[in-house]
Amino acid sequence: MKRPSALLLPAAALITVFAASPPPGSTWRKHVVAGEFVTEGLSVGDIDGDGHQDLVAGHLWFKGPDFKTVTRFRPGRPSPVKAYQEDSFLSWVDDLNGDGRNDILMASHPGKSLTLYLNPGPSGGDWPAHRVMEHAATECPTWTDLDLDGKREFVCMQRGCFGYAEVDWSDVTKPWTFRAISGERTKTPYIHGLGTGDVSGDGKPDIVEKDGWFQQPTTPDGEWKWHAFRFAGRGGAQMLVFDADQDGDNDIITSLDGHGYGLFWYENRRDGGNITFTAHEILPDDGAKSSAAGLQFSQLHALDAADFDGDGRMDFVTGKRYYAHNGRDPGAEDPALLCVFFNRKSKDGITWESLVVDNDSGVGCQVAATDLNKDGKPDIAVGSKKGVITLVR
C-alpha cells in the first residue's frame, strides 16, 4: 500500500476491463437527460411541490419523475467541454425563506460568488437572484446544519481561512456572515477536499479537510480545535464521514488527488483520549490498477454515500470528473467511469467491492445518490461535461 503524500429549452457486475455503456450485466438503466455541458455539478430536490424529485443543473431544472419537461430559471447556456461552467459548480435545493417552496442555492467558480434563487412558484420566468456571498472558496463547499439547530450553514473558505457562513433567517437575501475557524491557510481558492461529520464522537459535526480536521467547540463562541492529519495530497472534492466498519466511530473516505489518482478510507482509531487514523487503500495513487478489482481511473472528484444494496452498511459512489482540467490531467482520455463501492465485511475488517455502473458519464464536482423513482432504492444523478445523466435500477 502506498501511503498518500498527501440548452436553451422550453419553459452491474465486477469489472476488470472497459466495456460498453452501461457495462454488460448491469441492472442500471441510463437516461441522458441533457447531452450538453450545462453544469459542473448537479443537485436534486422537489422544485414544483408535486412530491417528485427534480434535477437542478446550471440554468435549468428538469421535472421528475421522467425529467422530460425542462424549465429555465435563470440566464445561461451550454459551455464547450474544454472550458468551465463558470456560474454553476455546485447547487443545493432547500426552502430558505420558509414560504413552502424549495429555492436553489448555487455556487459558481471556486472563490467566486454564491447566489440564492428564490422560487417564485407557478408565475415562472427568471427567479429573483440574490448574491449572498461574494467569495466562497474550495472545490466542494457544503450546505449543512453544523450546530444542529435545524438551520443550515454554508461551509467553505474565504480569504484563505476555513469556516462557515451564517444566514440571517429574518431576511435570507441579506449578505451572509462568514465565521472563520482558522487563520489564513492558503492564497488560492482552489483547495480540494472538504467534509463534515462527527469525528470526535461528541455528537456534533466537525469539519474535515485534506490536512486534518476541526473539532466543533462545546459552546457557540468557543474555538474550533485543529487536529492535523494528512488525509490526502492535493485532495479531491467531498470527503465522506461515516462509520464504515461499524465499530461505533466515524471513518473518512476521500480521493487523494482530484486531478490525479488515488482513493483511500481512513479508519478512526482511539488511543486513550487521542484520535488517529489508519490509512487503507481502495485505489492506488500511482496510477496502477487496483489488485483487488483490476480497476483504476483518474480525476476522482465528487463522492456521495448511500446504502445501495440495502444490507445496512454504508456504500458510496464516485467516478472520474471527465476533463477536470480540460484534458491536461493524467488519464484524461480514459473512459469516464461511474462506480459504486460496496462496503463488505471481511475477516480483516472491511473490503470495498467495486461495480462500474457506467463508463461514459463519470461525475462532476457533485453527484447525488438518492431515490429518483420512489422504489426505495438509491439511484444516481450526475451533472458533468458528459451532460445531465440519471442511472436507476
Coordinates of C-alpha atoms in Angstrom, one line a residue:
M1 CA 0.0 0.0 0.0
K2 CA 1.4 3.4 -0.9
R3 CA 0.5 6.0 1.7
P4 CA -0.6 9.3 0.2
S5 CA 1.8 12.1 0.3
A6 CA -0.6 13.5 0.6
L7 CA -29.7 24.1 -23.8
L8 CA -31.7 26.6 -24.0
L9 CA -35.0 24.7 -23.9
P10 CA -38.7 25.4 -23.5
A11 CA -40.4 27.0 -20.2
A12 CA -23.9 -4.5 -12.7
A13 CA -21.1 -6.8 -12.4
L14 CA -17.5 -6.6 -11.1
I15 CA -15.5 -5.1 -13.9
T16 CA -11.9 -5.7 -14.9
V17 CA -12.0 -4.3 -18.5
F18 CA -13.7 -1.4 -20.0
A19 CA -17.0 -2.3 -21.7
A20 CA -20.0 -0.9 -23.5
S21 CA -22.1 1.6 -21.5
P22 CA -23.7 0.5 -19.3
P23 CA -21.4 -2.5 -18.9
P24 CA -22.8 -5.9 -19.7
G25 CA -24.8 -7.4 -16.9
S26 CA -25.5 -4.1 -15.3
T27 CA -29.0 -3.8 -13.9
W28 CA -28.9 0.0 -14.1
R29 CA -30.8 2.0 -16.7
K30 CA -29.1 5.0 -18.1
H31 CA -31.0 8.2 -19.2
V32 CA -29.2 11.1 -20.8
V33 CA -31.4 13.9 -19.7
A34 CA -29.4 16.5 -21.5
G35 CA -26.3 15.8 -23.6
E36 CA -24.8 19.3 -23.3
F37 CA -22.4 20.7 -20.7
V38 CA -24.6 22.9 -18.6
T39 CA -23.2 22.4 -15.1
E40 CA -20.1 21.2 -13.2
G41 CA -22.3 19.6 -10.6
L42 CA -26.0 18.8 -10.0
S43 CA -28.5 18.8 -7.2
V44 CA -31.8 17.0 -6.6
G45 CA -35.0 18.2 -4.9
D46 CA -38.7 18.9 -5.3
I47 CA -38.9 22.2 -7.1
D48 CA -42.6 22.3 -8.0
G49 CA -44.0 20.7 -4.9
D50 CA -45.6 17.7 -6.7
G51 CA -43.8 15.2 -4.5
H52 CA -41.3 14.0 -7.1
Q53 CA -37.6 14.7 -7.2
D54 CA -36.4 17.2 -9.8
L55 CA -32.9 17.9 -11.1
V56 CA -31.2 21.2 -11.0
A57 CA -28.3 21.7 -13.5
G58 CA -26.9 25.1 -14.4
H59 CA -29.6 27.4 -15.6
L60 CA -32.2 24.6 -15.9
W61 CA -34.4 22.4 -13.8
F62 CA -35.8 19.1 -15.1
K63 CA -39.2 17.9 -13.8
G64 CA -39.3 14.5 -12.3
P65 CA -40.0 11.7 -12.4
D66 CA -39.3 11.4 -16.2
F67 CA -37.2 14.7 -16.5
K68 CA -38.7 15.5 -19.9
T69 CA -40.0 18.9 -19.0
V70 CA -37.2 21.4 -18.8
T71 CA -37.5 24.9 -17.4
R72 CA -35.1 27.8 -17.4
F73 CA -34.9 29.6 -14.1
R74 CA -32.0 32.0 -14.8
P75 CA -29.9 33.1 -17.8
G76 CA -27.4 30.6 -19.0
R77 CA -26.2 28.5 -21.9
P78 CA -24.1 25.3 -22.5
S79 CA -20.3 25.6 -22.5
P80 CA -17.8 23.8 -24.6
V81 CA -16.2 20.7 -23.0
K82 CA -12.7 22.3 -22.9
A83 CA -13.9 25.1 -20.7
Y84 CA -15.6 25.6 -17.3
Q85 CA -19.3 26.3 -16.5
E86 CA -18.3 29.4 -14.5
D87 CA -21.7 30.1 -13.0
S88 CA -22.6 26.6 -11.9
F89 CA -20.2 24.4 -10.0
L90 CA -22.4 23.1 -7.2
S91 CA -26.0 23.6 -6.1
W92 CA -28.5 22.8 -3.3
V93 CA -32.3 22.6 -3.2
D94 CA -33.9 24.0 0.0
D95 CA -36.7 26.2 1.2
L96 CA -34.6 29.1 2.7
N97 CA -37.3 31.8 3.1
G98 CA -39.9 29.4 4.6
D99 CA -42.6 30.0 2.0
G100 CA -43.1 26.3 1.4
R101 CA -41.4 26.3 -2.0
N102 CA -37.9 25.0 -2.5
D103 CA -35.3 27.5 -3.6
I104 CA -31.9 27.0 -5.3
L105 CA -28.6 27.9 -3.9
M106 CA -25.8 27.9 -6.4
A107 CA -22.0 28.2 -6.1
S108 CA -20.1 29.5 -9.1
H109 CA -16.4 29.0 -9.9
P110 CA -14.3 28.4 -6.7
G111 CA -13.6 31.6 -4.8
K112 CA -16.4 33.5 -6.6
S113 CA -20.0 34.1 -5.8
L114 CA -22.8 32.2 -4.1
T115 CA -26.2 33.1 -5.3
L116 CA -29.7 32.3 -3.9
Y117 CA -32.5 32.0 -6.4
L118 CA -35.9 32.3 -4.8
N119 CA -38.7 30.1 -6.2
P120 CA -41.5 32.4 -7.5
G121 CA -43.9 29.5 -7.9
P122 CA -46.1 29.0 -10.9
S123 CA -45.5 32.5 -12.2
G124 CA -42.4 31.2 -13.9
G125 CA -39.8 33.4 -15.6
D126 CA -36.3 34.1 -14.2
W127 CA -36.2 33.6 -10.5
P128 CA -35.2 36.5 -8.3
A129 CA -31.4 36.3 -7.7
H130 CA -29.6 37.4 -4.6
R131 CA -25.8 37.2 -4.3
V132 CA -25.4 36.2 -0.7
M133 CA -21.6 35.8 -0.8
E134 CA -19.1 37.5 -3.0
H135 CA -16.4 34.9 -2.3
A136 CA -17.0 31.2 -1.5
A137 CA -13.9 29.2 -1.9
T138 CA -12.9 25.5 -2.1
E139 CA -13.8 23.0 -4.8
C140 CA -16.6 21.5 -2.7
P141 CA -18.3 23.8 -0.2
T142 CA -21.3 22.2 1.6
W143 CA -24.7 23.3 2.9
T144 CA -25.3 21.6 6.2
D145 CA -26.6 22.0 9.7
L146 CA -23.4 22.5 11.8
D147 CA -24.9 23.5 15.1
L148 CA -27.9 21.1 15.0
D149 CA -30.4 23.9 15.4
G150 CA -32.4 22.9 12.4
K151 CA -30.9 25.6 10.2
R152 CA -28.1 25.1 7.8
E153 CA -24.8 26.9 7.4
F154 CA -22.6 27.2 4.3
V155 CA -19.2 25.6 4.9
C156 CA -16.4 26.9 2.7
M157 CA -13.3 29.1 2.8
Q158 CA -12.9 32.8 2.5
R159 CA -9.7 34.9 2.3
G160 CA -7.7 31.7 2.8
C161 CA -9.5 30.7 6.0
F162 CA -11.7 27.7 6.7
G163 CA -15.1 28.5 8.2
Y164 CA -18.8 28.8 7.5
A165 CA -21.3 31.4 6.5
E166 CA -24.4 32.1 8.7
V167 CA -27.7 33.2 7.3
D168 CA -29.8 36.0 8.7
W169 CA -33.0 34.0 8.8
S170 CA -35.1 37.1 9.2
D171 CA -34.0 38.0 5.7
V172 CA -32.2 35.3 3.8
T173 CA -31.4 37.6 0.9
K174 CA -29.0 39.8 3.0
P175 CA -25.3 39.1 2.6
W176 CA -24.3 36.1 4.7
T177 CA -21.8 36.5 7.6
F178 CA -18.6 34.4 7.3
R179 CA -17.2 33.0 10.5
A180 CA -13.5 31.9 10.2
I181 CA -12.4 28.9 12.3
S182 CA -8.8 29.0 11.1
G183 CA -6.1 31.5 10.2
E184 CA -5.1 32.1 6.6
R185 CA -4.1 28.7 5.3
T186 CA -3.7 29.4 1.6
K187 CA -3.5 32.1 -1.1
T188 CA -5.6 30.1 -3.6
P189 CA -9.4 29.4 -3.7
Y190 CA -8.8 26.0 -5.5
I191 CA -8.5 24.0 -2.3
H192 CA -9.6 20.4 -2.8
G193 CA -11.3 18.2 -0.1
L194 CA -13.9 19.2 2.4
G195 CA -16.5 17.3 4.5
T196 CA -18.5 17.4 7.7
G197 CA -19.4 14.8 10.3
D198 CA -18.9 13.8 13.9
V199 CA -15.2 12.7 14.1
S200 CA -14.7 13.2 17.8
G201 CA -17.8 11.2 18.9
D202 CA -19.4 14.0 20.9
G203 CA -22.5 14.2 18.7
K204 CA -21.5 17.5 17.0
P205 CA -20.5 17.7 13.3
D206 CA -16.8 18.5 12.8
I207 CA -15.2 19.9 9.7
V208 CA -12.8 17.7 7.8
E209 CA -10.3 18.8 5.1
K210 CA -7.4 17.2 3.4
D211 CA -4.8 18.1 6.0
G212 CA -6.8 17.4 9.2
W213 CA -10.0 18.2 11.0
F214 CA -11.5 21.0 13.1
Q215 CA -13.3 19.8 16.2
Q216 CA -16.5 21.8 17.0
P217 CA -16.4 23.5 20.3
T218 CA -18.9 22.8 23.1
T219 CA -20.2 26.4 23.1
P220 CA -21.2 28.6 20.1
D221 CA -18.4 31.1 20.7
G222 CA -15.7 28.6 21.5
E223 CA -12.6 27.9 19.5
W224 CA -12.6 25.1 16.9
K225 CA -9.7 22.8 17.8
W226 CA -7.4 21.8 15.0
H227 CA -6.2 18.3 14.6
A228 CA -3.5 17.8 11.9
F229 CA -3.6 14.7 9.9
R230 CA -2.7 14.4 6.2
F231 CA -5.6 12.6 4.6
A232 CA -4.5 13.5 1.0
G233 CA -2.0 15.4 -1.0
R234 CA -3.9 17.7 -3.4
G235 CA -7.2 16.2 -2.3
G236 CA -10.4 15.5 -4.2
A237 CA -13.8 17.0 -3.5
Q238 CA -16.4 15.7 -1.0
M239 CA -14.8 13.9 2.0
L240 CA -17.3 11.4 3.4
V241 CA -17.6 10.9 7.1
F242 CA -19.5 7.8 8.3
D243 CA -18.9 4.6 10.3
A244 CA -17.6 2.4 7.5
D245 CA -16.5 -0.5 9.7
Q246 CA -19.5 -0.3 12.1
D247 CA -17.4 -0.1 15.2
G248 CA -19.1 3.0 16.7
D249 CA -17.0 5.8 15.4
N250 CA -16.9 7.6 12.1
D251 CA -14.3 7.0 9.5
I252 CA -13.3 9.1 6.5
I253 CA -13.4 8.3 2.8
T254 CA -11.6 10.6 0.3
S255 CA -10.0 10.7 -3.1
L256 CA -6.3 11.7 -2.9
D257 CA -6.0 13.9 -6.0
G258 CA -8.9 15.2 -8.0
H259 CA -6.6 15.7 -10.9
G260 CA -4.6 12.5 -10.5
Y261 CA -5.2 9.1 -8.9
G262 CA -5.9 7.5 -5.5
L263 CA -8.8 6.7 -3.3
F264 CA -8.4 5.8 0.4
W265 CA -10.5 5.2 3.5
Y266 CA -9.2 6.2 6.9
E267 CA -10.1 4.0 9.9
N268 CA -10.9 6.1 13.0
R269 CA -8.8 4.7 15.9
R270 CA -8.7 5.9 19.5
D271 CA -5.7 5.7 21.7
G272 CA -6.8 6.8 25.1
G273 CA -8.2 10.3 24.6
N274 CA -6.5 10.7 21.2
I275 CA -7.9 10.1 17.8
T276 CA -5.8 9.0 15.0
F277 CA -6.4 7.2 11.6
T278 CA -5.1 4.2 9.8
A279 CA -4.9 4.5 6.0
H280 CA -6.4 1.8 3.8
E281 CA -6.0 1.9 0.1
I282 CA -9.0 1.4 -2.2
L283 CA -7.4 2.6 -5.4
P284 CA -3.6 3.4 -5.5
D285 CA -2.3 6.9 -6.1
D286 CA 0.4 5.9 -8.6
G287 CA -2.0 5.1 -11.5
A288 CA -1.6 1.3 -11.2
K289 CA -4.7 -0.8 -11.3
S290 CA -6.2 -1.9 -8.0
S291 CA -5.1 -5.5 -7.4
A292 CA -8.5 -6.4 -6.0
A293 CA -10.6 -5.4 -8.9
G294 CA -8.4 -4.5 -11.8
L295 CA -9.8 -1.1 -11.6
Q296 CA -8.4 2.4 -11.9
F297 CA -9.4 5.8 -13.1
S298 CA -8.2 9.4 -12.5
Q299 CA -9.7 12.8 -11.6
L300 CA -11.9 11.5 -8.8
H301 CA -13.9 14.5 -7.5
A302 CA -17.4 14.0 -6.3
L303 CA -18.5 11.4 -3.8
D304 CA -21.8 10.6 -2.2
A305 CA -22.8 7.9 0.3
A306 CA -25.9 5.6 0.4
D307 CA -26.7 2.0 1.2
F308 CA -27.0 0.9 -2.4
D309 CA -27.7 -2.8 -1.7
G310 CA -29.8 -2.5 1.5
D311 CA -27.6 -4.5 3.7
G312 CA -27.3 -1.9 6.4
R313 CA -23.8 -1.0 5.6
M314 CA -23.0 2.4 4.0
D315 CA -21.6 2.4 0.5
F316 CA -20.5 5.2 -1.8
V317 CA -20.5 6.4 -5.4
T318 CA -17.7 8.3 -7.2
G319 CA -16.2 8.5 -10.6
K320 CA -14.0 10.3 -13.0
R321 CA -14.5 14.1 -13.5
Y322 CA -14.1 14.0 -17.2
Y323 CA -11.7 16.8 -18.4
A324 CA -11.4 18.2 -14.9
H325 CA -8.5 20.3 -16.2
N326 CA -9.8 20.4 -19.7
G327 CA -7.7 17.5 -20.9
R328 CA -4.5 18.3 -19.1
D329 CA -4.7 15.7 -16.3
P330 CA -3.3 12.1 -16.3
G331 CA -5.8 9.7 -17.8
A332 CA -7.8 12.5 -19.3
E333 CA -8.8 10.5 -22.4
D334 CA -9.7 7.3 -20.5
P335 CA -13.4 6.3 -20.1
A336 CA -15.4 8.4 -17.7
L337 CA -16.3 5.7 -15.2
L338 CA -19.0 6.0 -12.7
C339 CA -18.5 3.4 -9.8
V340 CA -20.3 2.2 -6.7
F341 CA -18.1 0.9 -4.0
F342 CA -19.9 -1.7 -1.8
N343 CA -18.9 -1.9 1.8
R344 CA -18.3 -5.6 2.6
K345 CA -17.3 -7.1 6.0
S346 CA -14.2 -9.3 5.9
K347 CA -12.1 -11.2 8.3
D348 CA -9.6 -8.3 8.3
G349 CA -12.2 -5.6 8.7
I350 CA -13.9 -4.4 5.5
T351 CA -13.2 -4.5 1.8
W352 CA -14.7 -2.4 -1.0
E353 CA -16.3 -4.3 -3.8
S354 CA -16.4 -2.1 -7.0
L355 CA -19.1 -2.0 -9.5
V356 CA -18.8 0.0 -12.7
V357 CA -22.3 1.4 -13.2
D358 CA -21.5 3.3 -16.4
N359 CA -18.3 4.1 -18.4
D360 CA -19.5 7.2 -20.2
S361 CA -20.8 9.6 -17.5
G362 CA -18.3 9.9 -14.6
V363 CA -19.1 12.6 -12.1
G364 CA -18.7 16.3 -11.9
C365 CA -18.0 18.4 -8.8
Q366 CA -21.2 17.0 -7.2
V367 CA -23.0 13.7 -7.6
A368 CA -26.3 12.7 -6.0
A369 CA -27.1 9.3 -4.6
T370 CA -30.9 9.4 -3.9
D371 CA -34.1 7.6 -4.7
L372 CA -35.4 9.2 -8.0
N373 CA -38.2 6.8 -8.8
K374 CA -39.7 6.1 -5.4
D375 CA -38.8 2.4 -5.3
G376 CA -37.0 2.7 -2.0
K377 CA -33.5 2.2 -3.6
P378 CA -30.8 4.8 -4.1
D379 CA -30.3 5.9 -7.7
I380 CA -27.6 8.2 -9.1
A381 CA -27.8 11.6 -10.8
V382 CA -24.8 13.2 -12.4
G383 CA -24.1 16.6 -13.9
S384 CA -20.8 16.9 -15.7
K385 CA -19.1 17.6 -19.1
K386 CA -20.9 14.4 -20.3
G387 CA -24.2 16.1 -19.7
V388 CA -27.1 15.5 -17.2
I389 CA -27.5 11.8 -16.6
T390 CA -29.5 9.5 -14.3
L391 CA -28.9 5.9 -13.6
V392 CA -31.8 4.0 -11.9
R393 CA -32.5 0.3 -11.2

